[in-house]
Amino acid sequence: MGGQPLYLEPRLKSRLRSLLHSPELLHTLTDALGSPLNVVVPDQLADNLDQFRSVYGAHHLSGQVFLAHKANRSAALLRRLAATDAGVDVASLEELQHALGAGLTPDRITATGPKNPEFLWLAARTSVTVSLDSRGELEQLATLVRKHALPRTRILLRLSGFEASGVRVLSRRSRFGTAVRESDALLETVERHGDVVDLVGVAYHLDTTSLTEKATALESCLRVLEECRSRGLRPRAVDIGGGFGVNYLADGGQWERYTTELTQAVLGTRPPLTYGGHGYGLRNEAGTLRGTLGLYPAHRPVAGARYLDELLSHPAASLDGRPLAALLLEHLYDLHTEPGRALLDQCGLTLTKVLEVRDQEAGGPLLVRLAAKADDVALEEHGVLMDPLVVPRDLTSTDTGTGPGTATGTGPGTATGTDAETEPVAVHLFGSRCLEADLITRRTVFLPRRPEPGDLLAFVNTAGYCMDFHATRAQHQPVARKVAAWQEGDTWRWCLDDQYWPTTPVGGAQ
Ligand SMILES: Cc1ncc(COP(=O)(O)O)c(C=O)c1O
């Protein structure tokens, strides 16, 4: 292998690290339940929730944290959530049914996203709060409530198209939500249907990492709430959606180095770093670098609850630079959040079995075929570049430890064994579909040792969107099974995902 390996070691917290230190269990599970196999760790969700709650506490704010259900289909995660005091954001009829069945009461559910009449009906019937995207949707709900004599429905108005005082900026176009400049007409419609809808407040969800963009949106929402009050409406909350992000990588230096080398590879000043010279959005135009890097910022120290903290601490332009949290407090508004990815940080991993390891005649990266399709491990789909960890089949020949710096980690290996076994290797990871494009990742991945058929590659931190959001049954291949795992003392226990209830673990979820 030419040059230094370019590792992108995953950030691992203690639960996933401990699970990876149980290779026999991981092999037993995949032997019994097949590859790929998703493992979720519901107790981590409760810990992540505590972190969000402590940010609310630090800013003296009340309100609810709603898990964005779409990020993972798991029953176990939802039931574990039901055992906390958090809520859930559902974006389809089926997610709503799932949430109700998991024990989440309607006061802890918000219905968002595109809605068909059945979804709207069940939400209104069960007194779930409905986040409305448009005036048309509001009219539709009001008609439905009257026609079916449903209870007066609590609503949020989702807004978009925000502008920073006078300047037409910041928030990108969205097909969701009503443009904030059209909020007058929207509020008139709310007033007209006041007998069947109760305005709880306004909402936004912006798919951006930009704090300023979100701060602008929040201030703008607060101005609309003032307008509501001046009309005699009684709004009490602002829902700032999700998008708090995850820090996937352990080492910022590795990320910097990787992206720099990728740039050089695109320019042709170093050997390629991807299959077929893919540039992840970058291209070489006559020696000049063009395009934009279309990758998730995988090393992201300010993510999750910390990102919320920074947003709430962000100076509000309309408050002489005092923090946004003060603006919320001053008006006694509840703050609602809908984290998906961030609340599922470190909540699961995807195990895939190595089927074939092939040397290329002309040299270059090994071709490694996995018993999984690209859509079973959708890290690449989300632009997240992160190394898998090798969990060797033969537990006697190597150190079975996992994590950076150990045999099965991605860092410089410390395994015993022959040089061929312990030398870092460059690999291309292929899926099991008969398509040239079925690459688990287009990136050349560096592993601390040559994998063998029968070994597992563990893709960690896949619970947010990367586990089941994109999974298909293409070629009649099954979608991955899912298990829930939890710790009893030093021992890991598990059950099938749909068998998990908060009473399942001895001692139960608190
Ligand atoms: C309305 C809404 N809320 C919350 C989320 C969750 O976003 P994230 O997983 O980035 O936190 C989404 C994601 O699409 C969304 O559309």
PDB file of N, CA and C in Angstrom, residues 384-463:
ATOM      1  N   VAL A 384     -21.550  10.787   4.922  1.00  0.00           N
ATOM      2  CA  VAL A 384     -20.756  10.594   6.146  1.00  0.00           C
ATOM      3  C   VAL A 384     -19.624   9.616   5.839  1.00  0.00           C
ATOM      4  N   LEU A 385     -18.404  10.095   5.915  1.00  0.00           N
ATOM      5  CA  LEU A 385     -17.245   9.222   5.694  1.00  0.00           C
ATOM      6  C   LEU A 385     -16.681   8.815   7.043  1.00  0.00           C
ATOM      7  N   MET A 386     -16.698   7.517   7.299  1.00  0.00           N
ATOM      8  CA  MET A 386     -16.260   7.010   8.615  1.00  0.00           C
ATOM      9  C   MET A 386     -15.871   5.546   8.435  1.00  0.00           C
ATOM     10  N   ASP A 387     -14.771   5.154   9.039  1.00  0.00           N
ATOM     11  CA  ASP A 387     -14.269   3.789   8.847  1.00  0.00           C
ATOM     12  C   ASP A 387     -15.137   2.763   9.573  1.00  0.00           C
ATOM     13  N   PRO A 388     -15.300   1.588   8.949  1.00  0.00           N
ATOM     14  CA  PRO A 388     -15.877   0.472   9.712  1.00  0.00           C
ATOM     15  C   PRO A 388     -14.801  -0.151  10.592  1.00  0.00           C
ATOM     16  N   LEU A 389     -15.217  -0.914  11.574  1.00  0.00           N
ATOM     17  CA  LEU A 389     -14.262  -1.610  12.434  1.00  0.00           C
ATOM     18  C   LEU A 389     -14.287  -3.095  12.102  1.00  0.00           C
ATOM     19  N   VAL A 390     -13.103  -3.712  12.063  1.00  0.00           N
ATOM     20  CA  VAL A 390     -13.033  -5.138  11.758  1.00  0.00           C
ATOM     21  C   VAL A 390     -13.258  -5.933  13.042  1.00  0.00           C
ATOM     22  N   VAL A 391     -14.214  -6.846  12.995  1.00  0.00           N
ATOM     23  CA  VAL A 391     -14.410  -7.772  14.121  1.00  0.00           C
ATOM     24  C   VAL A 391     -14.032  -9.153  13.592  1.00  0.00           C
ATOM     25  N   PRO A 392     -12.799  -9.614  13.915  1.00  0.00           N
ATOM     26  CA  PRO A 392     -12.322 -10.853  13.279  1.00  0.00           C
ATOM     27  C   PRO A 392     -13.159 -12.058  13.684  1.00  0.00           C
ATOM     28  N   ARG A 393     -13.259 -12.992  12.730  1.00  0.00           N
ATOM     29  CA  ARG A 393     -13.959 -14.253  13.005  1.00  0.00           C
ATOM     30  C   ARG A 393     -13.101 -15.097  13.935  1.00  0.00           C
ATOM     31  N   ASP A 394     -11.815 -15.149  13.565  1.00  0.00           N
ATOM     32  CA  ASP A 394     -10.903 -15.989  14.331  1.00  0.00           C
ATOM     33  C   ASP A 394     -10.427 -15.199  15.544  1.00  0.00           C
ATOM     34  N   LEU A 395     -11.089 -15.441  16.631  1.00  0.00           N
ATOM     35  CA  LEU A 395     -10.815 -14.625  17.814  1.00  0.00           C
ATOM     36  C   LEU A 395      -9.540 -15.043  18.522  1.00  0.00           C
ATOM     37  N   THR A 396      -8.981 -16.193  18.106  1.00  0.00           N
ATOM     38  CA  THR A 396      -7.791 -16.667  18.807  1.00  0.00           C
ATOM     39  C   THR A 396      -6.520 -16.044  18.251  1.00  0.00           C
ATOM     40  N   SER A 397      -6.570 -15.653  16.945  1.00  0.00           N
ATOM     41  CA  SER A 397      -5.311 -15.225  16.320  1.00  0.00           C
ATOM     42  C   SER A 397      -4.981 -13.767  16.590  1.00  0.00           C
ATOM     43  N   THR A 398      -5.958 -13.014  17.021  1.00  0.00           N
ATOM     44  CA  THR A 398      -5.702 -11.579  17.189  1.00  0.00           C
ATOM     45  C   THR A 398      -6.251 -11.105  18.520  1.00  0.00           C
ATOM     46  N   ASP A 399      -5.781  -9.937  18.881  1.00  0.00           N
ATOM     47  CA  ASP A 399      -6.371  -9.206  19.988  1.00  0.00           C
ATOM     48  C   ASP A 399      -7.824  -8.918  19.605  1.00  0.00           C
ATOM     49  N   THR A 400      -8.755  -9.264  20.426  1.00  0.00           N
ATOM     50  CA  THR A 400     -10.149  -9.093  20.047  1.00  0.00           C
ATOM     51  C   THR A 400     -10.687  -7.720  20.431  1.00  0.00           C
ATOM     52  N   GLY A 401      -9.820  -6.891  20.950  1.00  0.00           N
ATOM     53  CA  GLY A 401     -10.299  -5.560  21.329  1.00  0.00           C
ATOM     54  C   GLY A 401     -10.745  -4.788  20.099  1.00  0.00           C
ATOM     55  N   THR A 402     -11.610  -3.835  20.293  1.00  0.00           N
ATOM     56  CA  THR A 402     -12.044  -3.016  19.177  1.00  0.00           C
ATOM     57  C   THR A 402     -11.841  -1.564  19.529  1.00  0.00           C
ATOM     58  N   GLY A 403     -11.874  -0.757  18.517  1.00  0.00           N
ATOM     59  CA  GLY A 403     -11.712   0.677  18.749  1.00  0.00           C
ATOM     60  C   GLY A 403     -10.336   1.087  18.305  1.00  0.00           C
ATOM     61  N   PRO A 404     -10.201   2.371  18.075  1.00  0.00           N
ATOM     62  CA  PRO A 404      -8.945   2.884  17.569  1.00  0.00           C
ATOM     63  C   PRO A 404      -7.751   2.397  18.391  1.00  0.00           C
ATOM     64  N   GLY A 405      -6.724   2.014  17.697  1.00  0.00           N
ATOM     65  CA  GLY A 405      -5.509   1.612  18.389  1.00  0.00           C
ATOM     66  C   GLY A 405      -5.468   0.149  18.769  1.00  0.00           C
ATOM     67  N   THR A 406      -6.533  -0.587  18.490  1.00  0.00           N
ATOM     68  CA  THR A 406      -6.491  -2.006  18.794  1.00  0.00           C
ATOM     69  C   THR A 406      -6.665  -2.789  17.502  1.00  0.00           C
ATOM     70  N   ALA A 407      -6.590  -4.101  17.622  1.00  0.00           N
ATOM     71  CA  ALA A 407      -6.547  -4.921  16.421  1.00  0.00           C
ATOM     72  C   ALA A 407      -7.739  -4.704  15.522  1.00  0.00           C
ATOM     73  N   THR A 408      -8.896  -4.590  16.094  1.00  0.00           N
ATOM     74  CA  THR A 408     -10.081  -4.497  15.266  1.00  0.00           C
ATOM     75  C   THR A 408     -10.523  -3.057  15.080  1.00  0.00           C
ATOM     76  N   GLY A 409      -9.739  -2.162  15.577  1.00  0.00           N
ATOM     77  CA  GLY A 409     -10.060  -0.752  15.369  1.00  0.00           C
ATOM     78  C   GLY A 409      -9.514  -0.293  14.037  1.00  0.00           C
ATOM     79  N   THR A 410      -9.660   0.951  13.769  1.00  0.00           N
ATOM     80  CA  THR A 410      -9.186   1.465  12.494  1.00  0.00           C
ATOM     81  C   THR A 410      -7.853   2.165  12.647  1.00  0.00           C
ATOM     82  N   GLY A 411      -7.433   2.344  13.847  1.00  0.00           N
ATOM     83  CA  GLY A 411      -6.173   3.034  14.062  1.00  0.00           C
ATOM     84  C   GLY A 411      -5.029   2.072  13.830  1.00  0.00           C
ATOM     85  N   PRO A 412      -3.818   2.561  14.008  1.00  0.00           N
ATOM     86  CA  PRO A 412      -2.662   1.692  13.828  1.00  0.00           C
ATOM     87  C   PRO A 412      -2.819   0.433  14.670  1.00  0.00           C
ATOM     88  N   GLY A 413      -2.862  -0.726  14.020  1.00  0.00           N
ATOM     89  CA  GLY A 413      -3.197  -1.949  14.734  1.00  0.00           C
ATOM     90  C   GLY A 413      -2.096  -2.407  15.664  1.00  0.00           C
ATOM     91  N   THR A 414      -2.483  -3.086  16.716  1.00  0.00           N
ATOM     92  CA  THR A 414      -1.514  -3.647  17.638  1.00  0.00           C
ATOM     93  C   THR A 414      -1.656  -5.162  17.688  1.00  0.00           C
ATOM     94  N   ALA A 415      -2.262  -5.713  16.644  1.00  0.00           N
ATOM     95  CA  ALA A 415      -2.528  -7.142  16.665  1.00  0.00           C
ATOM     96  C   ALA A 415      -1.240  -7.946  16.594  1.00  0.00           C
ATOM     97  N   THR A 416      -1.326  -9.133  17.138  1.00  0.00           N
ATOM     98  CA  THR A 416      -0.241 -10.070  16.934  1.00  0.00           C
ATOM     99  C   THR A 416      -0.565 -10.847  15.673  1.00  0.00           C
ATOM    100  N   GLY A 417       0.358 -11.635  15.166  1.00  0.00           N
ATOM    101  CA  GLY A 417       0.083 -12.395  13.947  1.00  0.00           C
ATOM    102  C   GLY A 417       1.125 -12.046  12.904  1.00  0.00           C
ATOM    103  N   THR A 418       0.922 -12.593  11.702  1.00  0.00           N
ATOM    104  CA  THR A 418       1.920 -12.347  10.666  1.00  0.00           C
ATOM    105  C   THR A 418       1.797 -10.927  10.141  1.00  0.00           C
ATOM    106  N   ASP A 419       2.840 -10.475   9.444  1.00  0.00           N
ATOM    107  CA  ASP A 419       2.830  -9.121   8.904  1.00  0.00           C
ATOM    108  C   ASP A 419       1.662  -8.916   7.961  1.00  0.00           C
ATOM    109  N   ALA A 420       1.415  -9.957   7.094  1.00  0.00           N
ATOM    110  CA  ALA A 420       0.342  -9.823   6.113  1.00  0.00           C
ATOM    111  C   ALA A 420      -0.988  -9.578   6.807  1.00  0.00           C
ATOM    112  N   GLU A 421      -1.141 -10.202   7.993  1.00  0.00           N
ATOM    113  CA  GLU A 421      -2.404 -10.047   8.709  1.00  0.00           C
ATOM    114  C   GLU A 421      -2.519  -8.691   9.382  1.00  0.00           C
ATOM    115  N   THR A 422      -1.367  -8.133   9.748  1.00  0.00           N
ATOM    116  CA  THR A 422      -1.425  -6.944  10.595  1.00  0.00           C
ATOM    117  C   THR A 422      -1.037  -5.655   9.875  1.00  0.00           C
ATOM    118  N   GLU A 423      -0.594  -5.783   8.628  1.00  0.00           N
ATOM    119  CA  GLU A 423      -0.268  -4.582   7.844  1.00  0.00           C
ATOM    120  C   GLU A 423      -1.549  -3.850   7.498  1.00  0.00           C
ATOM    121  N   PRO A 424      -1.559  -2.520   7.574  1.00  0.00           N
ATOM    122  CA  PRO A 424      -2.727  -1.788   7.085  1.00  0.00           C
ATOM    123  C   PRO A 424      -2.973  -2.079   5.608  1.00  0.00           C
ATOM    124  N   VAL A 425      -4.226  -2.110   5.221  1.00  0.00           N
ATOM    125  CA  VAL A 425      -4.558  -2.340   3.811  1.00  0.00           C
ATOM    126  C   VAL A 425      -5.556  -1.297   3.345  1.00  0.00           C
ATOM    127  N   ALA A 426      -5.500  -1.034   2.036  1.00  0.00           N
ATOM    128  CA  ALA A 426      -6.519  -0.185   1.410  1.00  0.00           C
ATOM    129  C   ALA A 426      -7.534  -1.111   0.755  1.00  0.00           C
ATOM    130  N   VAL A 427      -8.804  -0.821   0.919  1.00  0.00           N
ATOM    131  CA  VAL A 427      -9.846  -1.694   0.362  1.00  0.00           C
ATOM    132  C   VAL A 427     -10.914  -0.859  -0.329  1.00  0.00           C
ATOM    133  N   HIS A 428     -11.610  -1.488  -1.269  1.00  0.00           N
ATOM    134  CA  HIS A 428     -12.863  -0.940  -1.776  1.00  0.00           C
ATOM    135  C   HIS A 428     -13.974  -1.873  -1.304  1.00  0.00           C
ATOM    136  N   LEU A 429     -15.013  -1.296  -0.726  1.00  0.00           N
ATOM    137  CA  LEU A 429     -16.079  -2.100  -0.125  1.00  0.00           C
ATOM    138  C   LEU A 429     -17.269  -2.172  -1.081  1.00  0.00           C
ATOM    139  N   PHE A 430     -17.586  -3.389  -1.498  1.00  0.00           N
ATOM    140  CA  PHE A 430     -18.702  -3.598  -2.419  1.00  0.00           C
ATOM    141  C   PHE A 430     -19.856  -4.258  -1.693  1.00  0.00           C
ATOM    142  N   GLY A 431     -21.064  -4.003  -2.229  1.00  0.00           N
ATOM    143  CA  GLY A 431     -22.238  -4.657  -1.686  1.00  0.00           C
ATOM    144  C   GLY A 431     -22.561  -5.930  -2.442  1.00  0.00           C
ATOM    145  N   SER A 432     -23.727  -6.511  -2.120  1.00  0.00           N
ATOM    146  CA  SER A 432     -24.058  -7.829  -2.654  1.00  0.00           C
ATOM    147  C   SER A 432     -25.038  -7.766  -3.827  1.00  0.00           C
ATOM    148  N   ARG A 433     -25.320  -6.580  -4.339  1.00  0.00           N
ATOM    149  CA  ARG A 433     -26.195  -6.480  -5.505  1.00  0.00           C
ATOM    150  C   ARG A 433     -25.366  -6.572  -6.771  1.00  0.00           C
ATOM    151  N   CYS A 434     -25.988  -7.077  -7.839  1.00  0.00           N
ATOM    152  CA  CYS A 434     -25.193  -7.219  -9.049  1.00  0.00           C
ATOM    153  C   CYS A 434     -25.277  -5.940  -9.876  1.00  0.00           C
ATOM    154  N   LEU A 435     -24.743  -4.899  -9.314  1.00  0.00           N
ATOM    155  CA  LEU A 435     -24.693  -3.586  -9.955  1.00  0.00           C
ATOM    156  C   LEU A 435     -23.298  -3.022  -9.744  1.00  0.00           C
ATOM    157  N   GLU A 436     -22.756  -2.456 -10.786  1.00  0.00           N
ATOM    158  CA  GLU A 436     -21.436  -1.825 -10.616  1.00  0.00           C
ATOM    159  C   GLU A 436     -21.497  -0.776  -9.506  1.00  0.00           C
ATOM    160  N   ALA A 437     -22.663  -0.114  -9.422  1.00  0.00           N
ATOM    161  CA  ALA A 437     -22.776   1.022  -8.498  1.00  0.00           C
ATOM    162  C   ALA A 437     -23.002   0.597  -7.053  1.00  0.00           C
ATOM    163  N   ASP A 438     -23.098  -0.721  -6.791  1.00  0.00           N
ATOM    164  CA  ASP A 438     -23.396  -1.121  -5.410  1.00  0.00           C
ATOM    165  C   ASP A 438     -22.127  -1.095  -4.560  1.00  0.00           C
ATOM    166  N   LEU A 439     -21.674   0.101  -4.344  1.00  0.00           N
ATOM    167  CA  LEU A 439     -20.496   0.307  -3.488  1.00  0.00           C
ATOM    168  C   LEU A 439     -20.972   0.791  -2.130  1.00  0.00           C
ATOM    169  N   ILE A 440     -20.482   0.158  -1.088  1.00  0.00           N
ATOM    170  CA  ILE A 440     -20.862   0.590   0.264  1.00  0.00           C
ATOM    171  C   ILE A 440     -20.364   2.019   0.468  1.00  0.00           C
ATOM    172  N   THR A 441     -19.180   2.283  -0.041  1.00  0.00           N
ATOM    173  CA  THR A 441     -18.663   3.645  -0.099  1.00  0.00           C
ATOM    174  C   THR A 441     -17.763   3.762  -1.321  1.00  0.00           C
ATOM    175  N   ARG A 442     -17.769   4.939  -1.945  1.00  0.00           N
ATOM    176  CA  ARG A 442     -16.905   5.132  -3.114  1.00  0.00           C
ATOM    177  C   ARG A 442     -15.480   5.442  -2.678  1.00  0.00           C
ATOM    178  N   ARG A 443     -15.322   5.623  -1.386  1.00  0.00           N
ATOM    179  CA  ARG A 443     -14.016   5.997  -0.848  1.00  0.00           C
ATOM    180  C   ARG A 443     -13.124   4.760  -0.718  1.00  0.00           C
ATOM    181  N   THR A 444     -11.839   4.919  -0.933  1.00  0.00           N
ATOM    182  CA  THR A 444     -10.893   3.865  -0.578  1.00  0.00           C
ATOM    183  C   THR A 444     -10.789   3.881   0.943  1.00  0.00           C
ATOM    184  N   VAL A 445     -11.091   2.728   1.548  1.00  0.00           N
ATOM    185  CA  VAL A 445     -11.095   2.664   3.018  1.00  0.00           C
ATOM    186  C   VAL A 445      -9.793   1.999   3.469  1.00  0.00           C
ATOM    187  N   PHE A 446      -9.216   2.540   4.516  1.00  0.00           N
ATOM    188  CA  PHE A 446      -7.990   1.937   5.058  1.00  0.00           C
ATOM    189  C   PHE A 446      -8.354   1.163   6.323  1.00  0.00           C
ATOM    190  N   LEU A 447      -7.918  -0.092   6.354  1.00  0.00           N
ATOM    191  CA  LEU A 447      -8.178  -0.930   7.528  1.00  0.00           C
ATOM    192  C   LEU A 447      -6.832  -1.300   8.142  1.00  0.00           C
ATOM    193  N   PRO A 448      -6.795  -1.505   9.464  1.00  0.00           N
ATOM    194  CA  PRO A 448      -5.508  -1.777  10.109  1.00  0.00           C
ATOM    195  C   PRO A 448      -4.954  -3.166   9.801  1.00  0.00           C
ATOM    196  N   ARG A 449      -5.806  -4.035   9.226  1.00  0.00           N
ATOM    197  CA  ARG A 449      -5.331  -5.368   8.849  1.00  0.00           C
ATOM    198  C   ARG A 449      -6.203  -5.890   7.731  1.00  0.00           C
ATOM    199  N   ARG A 450      -5.684  -6.870   7.024  1.00  0.00           N
ATOM    200  CA  ARG A 450      -6.435  -7.454   5.912  1.00  0.00           C
ATOM    201  C   ARG A 450      -7.637  -8.213   6.480  1.00  0.00           C
ATOM    202  N   PRO A 451      -8.861  -7.916   6.027  1.00  0.00           N
ATOM    203  CA  PRO A 451     -10.002  -8.685   6.513  1.00  0.00           C
ATOM    204  C   PRO A 451     -10.042 -10.059   5.850  1.00  0.00           C
ATOM    205  N   GLU A 452     -10.701 -10.986   6.462  1.00  0.00           N
ATOM    206  CA  GLU A 452     -10.846 -12.332   5.919  1.00  0.00           C
ATOM    207  C   GLU A 452     -12.324 -12.640   5.760  1.00  0.00           C
ATOM    208  N   PRO A 453     -12.669 -13.500   4.801  1.00  0.00           N
ATOM    209  CA  PRO A 453     -14.070 -13.915   4.715  1.00  0.00           C
ATOM    210  C   PRO A 453     -14.519 -14.469   6.065  1.00  0.00           C
ATOM    211  N   GLY A 454     -15.685 -14.078   6.489  1.00  0.00           N
ATOM    212  CA  GLY A 454     -16.189 -14.516   7.802  1.00  0.00           C
ATOM    213  C   GLY A 454     -16.018 -13.453   8.867  1.00  0.00           C
ATOM    214  N   ASP A 455     -15.061 -12.549   8.666  1.00  0.00           N
ATOM    215  CA  ASP A 455     -14.942 -11.415   9.609  1.00  0.00           C
ATOM    216  C   ASP A 455     -16.187 -10.536   9.479  1.00  0.00           C
ATOM    217  N   LEU A 456     -16.408  -9.730  10.487  1.00  0.00           N
ATOM    218  CA  LEU A 456     -17.477  -8.736  10.397  1.00  0.00           C
ATOM    219  C   LEU A 456     -16.852  -7.362  10.217  1.00  0.00           C
ATOM    220  N   LEU A 457     -17.517  -6.533   9.441  1.00  0.00           N
ATOM    221  CA  LEU A 457     -17.197  -5.102   9.464  1.00  0.00           C
ATOM    222  C   LEU A 457     -18.351  -4.424  10.191  1.00  0.00           C
ATOM    223  N   ALA A 458     -18.028  -3.716  11.253  1.00  0.00           N
ATOM    224  CA  ALA A 458     -19.059  -3.026  12.033  1.00  0.00           C
ATOM    225  C   ALA A 458     -19.055  -1.556  11.644  1.00  0.00           C
ATOM    226  N   PHE A 459     -20.175  -1.090  11.105  1.00  0.00           N
ATOM    227  CA  PHE A 459     -20.344   0.337  10.804  1.00  0.00           C
ATOM    228  C   PHE A 459     -21.075   0.942  12.001  1.00  0.00           C
ATOM    229  N   VAL A 460     -20.376   1.775  12.731  1.00  0.00           N
ATOM    230  CA  VAL A 460     -20.976   2.259  13.982  1.00  0.00           C
ATOM    231  C   VAL A 460     -21.746   3.548  13.747  1.00  0.00           C
ATOM    232  N   ASN A 461     -22.586   3.834  14.705  1.00  0.00           N
ATOM    233  CA  ASN A 461     -23.355   5.095  14.706  1.00  0.00           C
ATOM    234  C   ASN A 461     -24.249   5.252  13.481  1.00  0.00           C
ATOM    235  N   THR A 462     -24.934   4.166  13.140  1.00  0.00           N
ATOM    236  CA  THR A 462     -25.798   4.204  11.955  1.00  0.00           C
ATOM    237  C   THR A 462     -27.272   4.411  12.310  1.00  0.00           C
ATOM    238  N   ALA A 463     -27.589   4.554  13.618  1.00  0.00           N
ATOM    239  CA  ALA A 463     -29.016   4.584  13.998  1.00  0.00           C
ATOM    240  C   ALA A 463     -29.758   5.764  13.374  1.00  0.00           C
TER     241      ALA A 463
END
